[in-house]
PDB file of C-alpha atoms in Angstrom:
ATOM      1  CA  MET A   1      70.257  55.681  92.974  1.00 35.00           C
ATOM      2  CA  ASN A   2      67.221  55.450  90.726  1.00 40.00           C
ATOM      3  CA  SER A   3      68.103  54.800  87.104  1.00 45.00           C
ATOM      4  CA  GLN A   4      65.822  57.567  85.901  1.00 49.00           C
ATOM      5  CA  PHE A   5      63.159  59.983  87.041  1.00 43.00           C
ATOM      6  CA  PRO A   6      61.162  62.697  85.261  1.00 47.00           C
ATOM      7  CA  ILE A   7      61.063  66.370  86.203  1.00 45.00           C
ATOM      8  CA  PRO A   8      58.343  67.641  86.521  1.00 45.00           C
ATOM      9  CA  ASP A   9      55.033  65.847  85.754  1.00 45.00           C
ATOM     10  CA  SER A  10      53.182  68.599  83.888  1.00 45.00           C
ATOM     11  CA  GLN A  11      55.014  68.725  80.564  1.00 45.00           C
ATOM     12  CA  PHE A  12      53.968  65.581  78.742  1.00 51.00           C
ATOM     13  CA  GLU A  13      53.304  67.482  75.522  1.00 79.00           C
ATOM     14  CA  ARG A  14      56.946  68.573  75.363  1.00 91.00           C
ATOM     15  CA  PRO A  15      59.848  66.452  74.134  1.00 95.00           C
ATOM     16  CA  ARG A  16      61.275  64.057  76.682  1.00 97.00           C
ATOM     17  CA  VAL A  17      65.044  64.511  76.775  1.00 98.00           C
ATOM     18  CA  GLY A  18      67.122  61.919  78.566  1.00 98.00           C
ATOM     19  CA  ILE A  19      70.122  63.406  80.368  1.00 98.00           C
ATOM     20  CA  THR A  20      72.874  60.927  81.178  1.00 97.00           C
ATOM     21  CA  ALA A  21      75.145  61.617  84.126  1.00 94.00           C
ATOM     22  CA  GLY A  22      78.378  60.489  82.464  1.00 94.00           C
ATOM     23  CA  ASP A  23      81.272  59.173  84.528  1.00 94.00           C
ATOM     24  CA  PRO A  24      80.006  59.190  88.141  1.00 94.00           C
ATOM     25  CA  ALA A  25      83.460  60.029  89.507  1.00 94.00           C
ATOM     26  CA  ALA A  26      83.766  63.085  87.281  1.00 93.00           C
ATOM     27  CA  SER A  27      81.901  66.361  86.894  1.00 92.00           C
ATOM     28  CA  GLY A  28      79.055  64.915  84.815  1.00 91.00           C
ATOM     29  CA  PRO A  29      76.597  64.409  87.690  1.00 92.00           C
ATOM     30  CA  GLU A  30      77.328  67.968  88.827  1.00 93.00           C
ATOM     31  CA  VAL A  31      76.231  69.414  85.478  1.00 94.00           C
ATOM     32  CA  ALA A  32      73.462  66.939  84.615  1.00 95.00           C
ATOM     33  CA  ALA A  33      71.282  67.603  87.666  1.00 94.00           C
ATOM     34  CA  PRO A  34      71.410  71.425  87.434  1.00 95.00           C
ATOM     35  CA  ALA A  35      70.667  71.214  83.712  1.00 96.00           C
ATOM     36  CA  ALA A  36      67.584  69.080  84.391  1.00 96.00           C
ATOM     37  CA  ALA A  37      66.340  71.657  86.893  1.00 96.00           C
ATOM     38  CA  ASP A  38      67.169  74.761  84.848  1.00 96.00           C
ATOM     39  CA  GLU A  39      64.174  76.935  83.996  1.00 97.00           C
ATOM     40  CA  ARG A  40      65.245  77.278  80.357  1.00 96.00           C
ATOM     41  CA  VAL A  41      65.251  73.510  80.033  1.00 97.00           C
ATOM     42  CA  LEU A  42      61.927  73.047  81.812  1.00 96.00           C
ATOM     43  CA  ASN A  43      60.347  75.587  79.477  1.00 96.00           C
ATOM     44  CA  VAL A  44      61.066  73.501  76.368  1.00 96.00           C
ATOM     45  CA  CYS A  45      61.206  69.845  77.396  1.00 96.00           C
ATOM     46  CA  ARG A  46      60.581  67.217  80.014  1.00 96.00           C
ATOM     47  CA  PRO A  47      64.027  66.171  81.258  1.00 97.00           C
ATOM     48  CA  VAL A  48      64.628  62.597  82.374  1.00 97.00           C
ATOM     49  CA  LEU A  49      67.796  61.977  84.371  1.00 96.00           C
ATOM     50  CA  PHE A  50      69.626  58.696  83.821  1.00 96.00           C
ATOM     51  CA  LEU A  51      71.852  57.896  86.789  1.00 93.00           C
ATOM     52  CA  PRO A  52      73.939  54.885  87.795  1.00 90.00           C
ATOM     53  CA  ASP A  53      71.653  52.040  88.858  1.00 79.00           C
ATOM     54  CA  THR A  54      73.823  51.085  91.781  1.00 71.00           C
ATOM     55  CA  THR A  55      74.386  51.789  95.430  1.00 73.00           C
ATOM     56  CA  ALA A  56      78.123  52.050  94.879  1.00 80.00           C
ATOM     57  CA  THR A  57      79.917  55.246  95.743  1.00 87.00           C
ATOM     58  CA  PHE A  58      82.584  56.808  93.575  1.00 92.00           C
ATOM     59  CA  ALA A  59      85.391  58.965  94.897  1.00 92.00           C
ATOM     60  CA  PRO A  60      85.379  62.295  93.030  1.00 93.00           C
ATOM     61  CA  GLY A  61      88.235  62.601  90.596  1.00 93.00           C
ATOM     62  CA  VAL A  62      89.334  58.978  90.842  1.00 95.00           C
ATOM     63  CA  LEU A  63      89.592  57.005  87.606  1.00 94.00           C
ATOM     64  CA  SER A  64      88.220  53.468  87.908  1.00 95.00           C
ATOM     65  CA  ALA A  65      86.849  50.534  85.970  1.00 96.00           C
ATOM     66  CA  GLU A  66      83.733  50.607  88.145  1.00 95.00           C
ATOM     67  CA  ALA A  67      82.970  54.191  87.174  1.00 95.00           C
ATOM     68  CA  GLY A  68      83.605  53.413  83.513  1.00 95.00           C
ATOM     69  CA  ARG A  69      81.197  50.470  83.598  1.00 95.00           C
ATOM     70  CA  ALA A  70      78.567  52.529  85.434  1.00 95.00           C
ATOM     71  CA  ALA A  71      78.803  55.294  82.818  1.00 95.00           C
ATOM     72  CA  TYR A  72      78.481  52.719  80.032  1.00 96.00           C
ATOM     73  CA  ASP A  73      75.410  51.116  81.628  1.00 96.00           C
ATOM     74  CA  VAL A  74      73.697  54.507  81.870  1.00 96.00           C
ATOM     75  CA  VAL A  75      74.291  55.211  78.183  1.00 97.00           C
ATOM     76  CA  VAL A  76      72.941  51.782  77.245  1.00 97.00           C
ATOM     77  CA  ARG A  77      69.727  52.386  79.217  1.00 97.00           C
ATOM     78  CA  ALA A  78      69.244  55.843  77.724  1.00 97.00           C
ATOM     79  CA  VAL A  79      69.798  54.642  74.158  1.00 97.00           C
ATOM     80  CA  ASP A  80      67.424  51.726  74.723  1.00 97.00           C
ATOM     81  CA  ALA A  81      64.761  54.150  75.939  1.00 97.00           C
ATOM     82  CA  ALA A  82      65.319  56.404  72.927  1.00 97.00           C
ATOM     83  CA  MET A  83      65.154  53.506  70.474  1.00 97.00           C
ATOM     84  CA  LYS A  84      61.867  52.413  72.080  1.00 97.00           C
ATOM     85  CA  ARG A  85      60.599  56.022  71.830  1.00 96.00           C
ATOM     86  CA  GLU A  86      60.172  56.219  75.587  1.00 97.00           C
ATOM     87  CA  ILE A  87      62.196  59.420  75.334  1.00 97.00           C
ATOM     88  CA  ASP A  88      62.621  61.691  72.310  1.00 97.00           C
ATOM     89  CA  ALA A  89      66.317  62.548  72.550  1.00 98.00           C
ATOM     90  CA  ILE A  90      69.364  62.134  74.734  1.00 98.00           C
ATOM     91  CA  ALA A  91      71.919  64.658  75.963  1.00 98.00           C
ATOM     92  CA  THR A  92      75.015  63.095  77.447  1.00 97.00           C
ATOM     93  CA  ALA A  93      77.475  64.213  80.087  1.00 95.00           C
ATOM     94  CA  PRO A  94      81.041  63.127  79.278  1.00 94.00           C
ATOM     95  CA  VAL A  95      82.427  59.647  79.780  1.00 94.00           C
ATOM     96  CA  ASN A  96      86.098  58.873  80.298  1.00 94.00           C
ATOM     97  CA  LYS A  97      87.914  56.875  77.649  1.00 93.00           C
ATOM     98  CA  GLU A  98      90.509  55.536  80.087  1.00 95.00           C
ATOM     99  CA  ALA A  99      87.773  54.378  82.462  1.00 95.00           C
ATOM    100  CA  PHE A 100      86.092  52.592  79.560  1.00 95.00           C
ATOM    101  CA  ARG A 101      89.355  50.845  78.791  1.00 95.00           C
ATOM    102  CA  LEU A 102      89.856  49.859  82.430  1.00 96.00           C
ATOM    103  CA  ALA A 103      86.354  48.361  82.356  1.00 96.00           C
ATOM    104  CA  GLY A 104      87.302  46.282  79.315  1.00 96.00           C
ATOM    105  CA  LEU A 105      85.064  48.231  76.970  1.00 96.00           C
ATOM    106  CA  PRO A 106      86.324  48.534  73.379  1.00 94.00           C
ATOM    107  CA  TRP A 107      84.770  51.893  72.504  1.00 92.00           C
ATOM    108  CA  SER A 108      86.782  55.103  72.542  1.00 86.00           C
ATOM    109  CA  GLY A 109      83.827  57.281  73.498  1.00 88.00           C
ATOM    110  CA  HIS A 110      80.206  58.065  72.854  1.00 93.00           C
ATOM    111  CA  THR A 111      80.359  58.313  69.057  1.00 92.00           C
ATOM    112  CA  ASP A 112      81.417  54.765  68.233  1.00 92.00           C
ATOM    113  CA  LEU A 113      79.436  53.346  71.175  1.00 95.00           C
ATOM    114  CA  LEU A 114      76.245  55.019  69.982  1.00 96.00           C
ATOM    115  CA  ALA A 115      76.809  53.770  66.440  1.00 95.00           C
ATOM    116  CA  HIS A 116      77.159  50.238  67.840  1.00 96.00           C
ATOM    117  CA  LEU A 117      74.091  50.466  70.076  1.00 96.00           C
ATOM    118  CA  THR A 118      71.833  51.893  67.373  1.00 96.00           C
ATOM    119  CA  GLY A 119      73.197  49.935  64.415  1.00 96.00           C
ATOM    120  CA  ALA A 120      74.016  53.153  62.557  1.00 95.00           C
ATOM    121  CA  GLY A 121      75.999  52.541  59.386  1.00 90.00           C
ATOM    122  CA  ARG A 122      77.888  55.807  59.316  1.00 93.00           C
ATOM    123  CA  VAL A 123      78.169  58.536  61.900  1.00 96.00           C
ATOM    124  CA  ALA A 124      80.137  61.732  62.357  1.00 96.00           C
ATOM    125  CA  MET A 125      80.874  64.116  65.190  1.00 96.00           C
ATOM    126  CA  MET A 126      79.726  67.686  64.679  1.00 97.00           C
ATOM    127  CA  PHE A 127      80.228  70.625  67.002  1.00 97.00           C
ATOM    128  CA  HIS A 128      77.387  73.086  66.487  1.00 96.00           C
ATOM    129  CA  SER A 129      77.211  76.697  67.595  1.00 95.00           C
ATOM    130  CA  ASP A 130      75.769  79.915  66.250  1.00 93.00           C
ATOM    131  CA  LEU A 131      79.331  81.092  65.586  1.00 95.00           C
ATOM    132  CA  LEU A 132      80.885  78.056  63.918  1.00 97.00           C
ATOM    133  CA  ARG A 133      80.029  74.478  62.917  1.00 97.00           C
ATOM    134  CA  VAL A 134      82.657  71.805  62.468  1.00 98.00           C
ATOM    135  CA  VAL A 135      82.395  68.142  61.422  1.00 98.00           C
ATOM    136  CA  LEU A 136      85.300  65.772  62.046  1.00 98.00           C
ATOM    137  CA  ALA A 137      86.458  63.360  59.347  1.00 97.00           C
ATOM    138  CA  THR A 138      88.482  61.368  61.899  1.00 96.00           C
ATOM    139  CA  VAL A 139      88.027  61.435  65.652  1.00 92.00           C
ATOM    140  CA  HIS A 140      89.879  59.752  68.507  1.00 89.00           C
ATOM    141  CA  ILE A 141      93.016  58.431  66.883  1.00 92.00           C
ATOM    142  CA  ALA A 142      96.682  59.344  67.146  1.00 94.00           C
ATOM    143  CA  LEU A 143      97.775  62.180  64.898  1.00 95.00           C
ATOM    144  CA  ALA A 144     100.294  59.862  63.231  1.00 96.00           C
ATOM    145  CA  ASP A 145      97.417  57.582  62.186  1.00 96.00           C
ATOM    146  CA  VAL A 146      95.293  60.300  60.545  1.00 96.00           C
ATOM    147  CA  PRO A 147      96.818  60.082  57.015  1.00 95.00           C
ATOM    148  CA  ARG A 148      96.112  56.339  56.909  1.00 95.00           C
ATOM    149  CA  ALA A 149      92.585  56.691  58.293  1.00 96.00           C
ATOM    150  CA  LEU A 150      91.653  59.551  55.963  1.00 97.00           C
ATOM    151  CA  THR A 151      90.650  57.936  52.677  1.00 97.00           C
ATOM    152  CA  ALA A 152      88.766  59.328  49.712  1.00 97.00           C
ATOM    153  CA  SER A 153      85.826  57.030  50.420  1.00 97.00           C
ATOM    154  CA  SER A 154      85.644  57.837  54.133  1.00 97.00           C
ATOM    155  CA  LEU A 155      85.867  61.580  53.478  1.00 98.00           C
ATOM    156  CA  ASP A 156      83.244  61.287  50.733  1.00 98.00           C
ATOM    157  CA  ALA A 157      80.934  59.581  53.249  1.00 97.00           C
ATOM    158  CA  THR A 158      81.513  62.300  55.870  1.00 98.00           C
ATOM    159  CA  ILE A 159      80.796  65.112  53.394  1.00 98.00           C
ATOM    160  CA  ASP A 160      77.699  63.313  52.129  1.00 98.00           C
ATOM    161  CA  LEU A 161      76.405  62.755  55.675  1.00 98.00           C
ATOM    162  CA  THR A 162      77.024  66.408  56.525  1.00 98.00           C
ATOM    163  CA  ALA A 163      75.049  67.556  53.492  1.00 98.00           C
ATOM    164  CA  HIS A 164      72.229  65.163  54.378  1.00 96.00           C
ATOM    165  CA  GLU A 165      72.025  66.135  58.073  1.00 96.00           C
ATOM    166  CA  LEU A 166      72.503  69.921  58.042  1.00 96.00           C
ATOM    167  CA  PRO A 167      68.948  70.638  56.807  1.00 95.00           C
ATOM    168  CA  ARG A 168      67.777  69.476  60.255  1.00 92.00           C
ATOM    169  CA  PHE A 169      69.537  72.583  61.568  1.00 92.00           C
ATOM    170  CA  GLY A 170      67.698  74.949  59.257  1.00 91.00           C
ATOM    171  CA  ILE A 171      70.293  74.954  56.447  1.00 94.00           C
ATOM    172  CA  ALA A 172      68.530  73.643  53.368  1.00 93.00           C
ATOM    173  CA  ARG A 173      71.608  73.445  51.125  1.00 94.00           C
ATOM    174  CA  PRO A 174      74.709  73.745  53.292  1.00 97.00           C
ATOM    175  CA  ARG A 175      77.852  75.339  51.957  1.00 98.00           C
ATOM    176  CA  ILE A 176      80.539  72.911  53.038  1.00 98.00           C
ATOM    177  CA  ALA A 177      84.253  73.708  53.171  1.00 98.00           C
ATOM    178  CA  VAL A 178      86.902  71.031  53.631  1.00 98.00           C
ATOM    179  CA  ALA A 179      90.130  71.836  55.452  1.00 98.00           C
ATOM    180  CA  GLY A 180      93.413  70.587  54.084  1.00 97.00           C
ATOM    181  CA  LEU A 181      95.465  68.136  56.105  1.00 97.00           C
ATOM    182  CA  ASN A 182      98.861  69.714  55.562  1.00 95.00           C
ATOM    183  CA  PRO A 183     100.181  73.276  55.983  1.00 93.00           C
ATOM    184  CA  HIS A 184      98.904  75.559  53.216  1.00 93.00           C
ATOM    185  CA  ALA A 185      96.680  72.637  52.088  1.00 90.00           C
ATOM    186  CA  GLY A 186      99.829  70.944  50.815  1.00 83.00           C
ATOM    187  CA  GLU A 187     100.918  73.824  48.547  1.00 86.00           C
ATOM    188  CA  HIS A 188     100.314  71.709  45.407  1.00 87.00           C
ATOM    189  CA  GLY A 189     102.205  68.749  46.835  1.00 85.00           C
ATOM    190  CA  LEU A 190     105.136  70.681  48.262  1.00 86.00           C
ATOM    191  CA  PHE A 191     104.163  69.919  51.884  1.00 89.00           C
ATOM    192  CA  GLY A 192     102.259  66.661  51.404  1.00 88.00           C
ATOM    193  CA  GLY A 193     100.150  64.929  48.795  1.00 92.00           C
ATOM    194  CA  GLU A 194      96.949  63.995  50.657  1.00 94.00           C
ATOM    195  CA  GLU A 195      95.115  67.046  49.343  1.00 95.00           C
ATOM    196  CA  GLN A 196      95.676  65.909  45.757  1.00 96.00           C
ATOM    197  CA  THR A 197      95.278  62.151  46.197  1.00 96.00           C
ATOM    198  CA  ILE A 198      92.544  61.933  48.853  1.00 97.00           C
ATOM    199  CA  ILE A 199      90.748  65.179  49.654  1.00 98.00           C
ATOM    200  CA  ALA A 200      90.294  66.701  46.176  1.00 97.00           C
ATOM    201  CA  PRO A 201      88.918  63.448  44.658  1.00 97.00           C
ATOM    202  CA  ALA A 202      86.392  63.123  47.501  1.00 98.00           C
ATOM    203  CA  ILE A 203      85.277  66.717  47.000  1.00 98.00           C
ATOM    204  CA  ALA A 204      84.968  66.204  43.246  1.00 98.00           C
ATOM    205  CA  ALA A 205      82.841  63.073  43.726  1.00 98.00           C
ATOM    206  CA  CYS A 206      80.497  64.891  46.105  1.00 98.00           C
ATOM    207  CA  ARG A 207      80.216  67.923  43.825  1.00 98.00           C
ATOM    208  CA  ALA A 208      79.299  65.591  40.959  1.00 98.00           C
ATOM    209  CA  ARG A 209      76.317  64.469  43.066  1.00 97.00           C
ATOM    210  CA  GLY A 210      75.187  68.068  43.562  1.00 97.00           C
ATOM    211  CA  ILE A 211      76.672  68.761  47.002  1.00 98.00           C
ATOM    212  CA  ASP A 212      77.879  72.333  47.556  1.00 98.00           C
ATOM    213  CA  VAL A 213      81.362  71.520  48.836  1.00 98.00           C
ATOM    214  CA  THR A 214      84.660  73.244  48.108  1.00 98.00           C
ATOM    215  CA  GLY A 215      88.281  72.933  49.134  1.00 97.00           C
ATOM    216  CA  PRO A 216      90.668  71.775  50.307  1.00 98.00           C
ATOM    217  CA  PHE A 217      91.453  75.083  51.951  1.00 98.00           C
ATOM    218  CA  PRO A 218      94.367  75.913  54.267  1.00 97.00           C
ATOM    219  CA  ALA A 219      93.231  75.098  57.780  1.00 97.00           C
ATOM    220  CA  ASP A 220      94.719  78.287  59.210  1.00 96.00           C
ATOM    221  CA  THR A 221      92.184  80.442  57.335  1.00 97.00           C
ATOM    222  CA  VAL A 222      89.151  78.302  56.459  1.00 98.00           C
ATOM    223  CA  PHE A 223      87.647  78.555  59.950  1.00 98.00           C
ATOM    224  CA  VAL A 224      87.986  82.341  59.851  1.00 97.00           C
ATOM    225  CA  ARG A 225      86.133  82.360  56.532  1.00 98.00           C
ATOM    226  CA  ALA A 226      83.390  80.165  57.974  1.00 98.00           C
ATOM    227  CA  ARG A 227      83.122  82.376  61.054  1.00 97.00           C
ATOM    228  CA  ARG A 228      82.589  85.347  58.723  1.00 97.00           C
ATOM    229  CA  GLY A 229      79.712  83.565  56.979  1.00 96.00           C
ATOM    230  CA  GLU A 230      81.318  82.282  53.793  1.00 98.00           C
ATOM    231  CA  PHE A 231      80.588  78.646  54.698  1.00 98.00           C
ATOM    232  CA  ASP A 232      77.947  76.948  56.856  1.00 98.00           C
ATOM    233  CA  VAL A 233      80.199  74.163  58.093  1.00 98.00           C
ATOM    234  CA  VAL A 234      83.822  73.062  57.884  1.00 98.00           C
ATOM    235  CA  VAL A 235      84.859  69.418  57.586  1.00 98.00           C
ATOM    236  CA  ALA A 236      88.123  69.048  59.492  1.00 98.00           C
ATOM    237  CA  CYS A 237      90.588  66.238  58.864  1.00 98.00           C
ATOM    238  CA  TYR A 238      91.333  65.457  62.486  1.00 97.00           C
ATOM    239  CA  HIS A 239      90.150  66.086  66.027  1.00 96.00           C
ATOM    240  CA  ASP A 240      92.174  69.074  67.201  1.00 97.00           C
ATOM    241  CA  GLN A 241      92.189  70.749  63.789  1.00 97.00           C
ATOM    242  CA  GLY A 242      88.429  71.202  64.113  1.00 97.00           C
ATOM    243  CA  LEU A 243      87.934  71.528  67.855  1.00 96.00           C
ATOM    244  CA  ILE A 244      90.540  74.165  68.619  1.00 97.00           C
ATOM    245  CA  PRO A 245      88.783  76.857  66.531  1.00 97.00           C
ATOM    246  CA  VAL A 246      85.239  75.978  67.613  1.00 96.00           C
ATOM    247  CA  LYS A 247      86.192  75.913  71.284  1.00 95.00           C
ATOM    248  CA  LEU A 248      88.159  79.123  70.895  1.00 96.00           C
ATOM    249  CA  VAL A 249      85.138  81.056  69.635  1.00 95.00           C
ATOM    250  CA  ALA A 250      82.275  79.196  71.341  1.00 94.00           C
ATOM    251  CA  PHE A 251      83.473  77.207  74.347  1.00 92.00           C
ATOM    252  CA  GLY A 252      80.531  76.504  76.648  1.00 86.00           C
ATOM    253  CA  GLN A 253      78.054  77.257  73.860  1.00 90.00           C
ATOM    254  CA  ALA A 254      79.041  74.659  71.282  1.00 93.00           C
ATOM    255  CA  VAL A 255      77.134  71.371  71.323  1.00 96.00           C
ATOM    256  CA  ASN A 256      78.492  67.998  70.266  1.00 96.00           C
ATOM    257  CA  VAL A 257      75.945  66.337  67.950  1.00 97.00           C
ATOM    258  CA  THR A 258      76.275  62.828  66.534  1.00 97.00           C
ATOM    259  CA  LEU A 259      75.204  62.881  62.899  1.00 97.00           C
ATOM    260  CA  GLY A 260      73.789  59.742  61.303  1.00 96.00           C
ATOM    261  CA  LEU A 261      72.037  58.175  64.295  1.00 96.00           C
ATOM    262  CA  PRO A 262      68.371  57.069  64.236  1.00 96.00           C
ATOM    263  CA  ILE A 263      67.957  59.011  67.492  1.00 97.00           C
ATOM    264  CA  VAL A 264      68.758  62.585  68.540  1.00 97.00           C
ATOM    265  CA  ARG A 265      71.940  62.769  70.602  1.00 97.00           C
ATOM    266  CA  THR A 266      73.742  65.876  71.825  1.00 97.00           C
ATOM    267  CA  SER A 267      76.486  66.407  74.362  1.00 95.00           C
ATOM    268  CA  VAL A 268      78.679  68.975  76.053  1.00 93.00           C
ATOM    269  CA  ASP A 269      81.733  70.531  74.453  1.00 89.00           C
ATOM    270  CA  HIS A 270      84.074  69.585  77.303  1.00 89.00           C
ATOM    271  CA  GLY A 271      85.553  66.507  78.938  1.00 88.00           C
ATOM    272  CA  THR A 272      85.104  64.792  82.280  1.00 90.00           C
ATOM    273  CA  ALA A 273      87.068  67.417  84.244  1.00 90.00           C
ATOM    274  CA  PHE A 274      88.313  65.066  86.958  1.00 89.00           C
ATOM    275  CA  ASP A 275      90.382  67.922  88.369  1.00 90.00           C
ATOM    276  CA  ILE A 276      87.283  69.806  89.583  1.00 89.00           C
ATOM    277  CA  ALA A 277      84.996  66.841  90.351  1.00 90.00           C
ATOM    278  CA  GLY A 278      83.339  67.118  93.749  1.00 89.00           C
ATOM    279  CA  LYS A 279      84.385  70.743  94.260  1.00 90.00           C
ATOM    280  CA  GLY A 280      81.020  72.244  93.343  1.00 89.00           C
ATOM    281  CA  VAL A 281      82.455  74.523  90.683  1.00 91.00           C
ATOM    282  CA  ALA A 282      81.449  72.684  87.482  1.00 89.00           C
ATOM    283  CA  ASP A 283      79.614  74.986  85.062  1.00 90.00           C
ATOM    284  CA  PRO A 284      76.379  73.425  83.698  1.00 92.00           C
ATOM    285  CA  GLU A 285      75.978  75.886  80.806  1.00 94.00           C
ATOM    286  CA  SER A 286      77.320  73.520  78.132  1.00 93.00           C
ATOM    287  CA  MET A 287      75.036  70.751  79.412  1.00 96.00           C
ATOM    288  CA  ILE A 288      72.104  73.148  79.321  1.00 96.00           C
ATOM    289  CA  ALA A 289      72.977  74.122  75.739  1.00 96.00           C
ATOM    290  CA  ALA A 290      73.116  70.427  74.801  1.00 96.00           C
ATOM    291  CA  VAL A 291      69.683  69.746  76.306  1.00 97.00           C
ATOM    292  CA  LEU A 292      68.146  72.801  74.646  1.00 97.00           C
ATOM    293  CA  LEU A 293      69.417  71.745  71.211  1.00 96.00           C
ATOM    294  CA  ALA A 294      68.287  68.163  71.789  1.00 97.00           C
ATOM    295  CA  ALA A 295      64.809  69.419  72.660  1.00 96.00           C
ATOM    296  CA  LYS A 296      64.729  71.614  69.580  1.00 95.00           C
ATOM    297  CA  LEU A 297      65.769  68.782  67.295  1.00 95.00           C
ATOM    298  CA  ALA A 298      63.274  66.408  68.899  1.00 93.00           C
ATOM    299  CA  ALA A 299      60.409  68.897  68.695  1.00 85.00           C
ATOM    300  CA  SER A 300      61.056  69.715  65.029  1.00 73.00           C
ATOM    301  CA  PRO A 301      62.709  66.681  63.414  1.00 60.00           C
ATOM    302  CA  GLY A 302      62.967  68.432  60.039  1.00 54.00           C
ATOM    303  CA  SER A 303      64.911  71.436  61.295  1.00 47.00           C
ATOM    304  CA  ALA A 304      66.431  73.073  64.337  1.00 48.00           C
TER     305      ALA A 304
END
């Protein structure tokens, strides 16, 4: 396969968005190609598909080191093109963390890989939709490891990055809410002390610098309050705490955005879907949403 090709050749004034195919044994190629050919995409950008630069074939739905390495190589080429300004943004189909591990790659997914490739000092994963925005304070770690990984300094950095990046999305001074880690946000220490020893001090430090951030709030209600318009974004303490609500209200419409990179990167809100790979039933709508947001961010760097 060719490593990349543009579609079509009459849109040079529009942002060039690289679309990576993800794990070649999964559903990524089945959503990347339709997204690149979608009329909504062609109306706003010049898509550039990044495909495995190999003649190897990959059995649909089969996890392998070869597929993991191929997916990694595609991301590397796309990021290199973005860093050289050969393209203006990238939108990525999902990679598989187990395939990465089989290939001997140390990264747990796109977020830490992109930080490594671009030299970004601090990054965060945000899921963006018109209905709800969520930023994750910790990402792909075991739930038992979250309390140790969540420190006042790391949470401070995530809140600060969120406040710095949200203006790109048209929110000049974002109202940030922080979810508590424990039930009822700890109930004043009754159900856990992280709210008092970690989360509240980080919030206080950010507020002292002029950031509009409040909390910690009980996680079972803060997302409802954000959905109703009380907050612009919620910082969640761990992966599923933030992604369950955003996928519940906006699955297929939410876009994964990596905050803190020197390039624009968006992605789908779903995984590799090995169970439907090769069956022709993969829905490209989330990939299309990711490309559209990438184009918007690339066309108007100051806001989306």
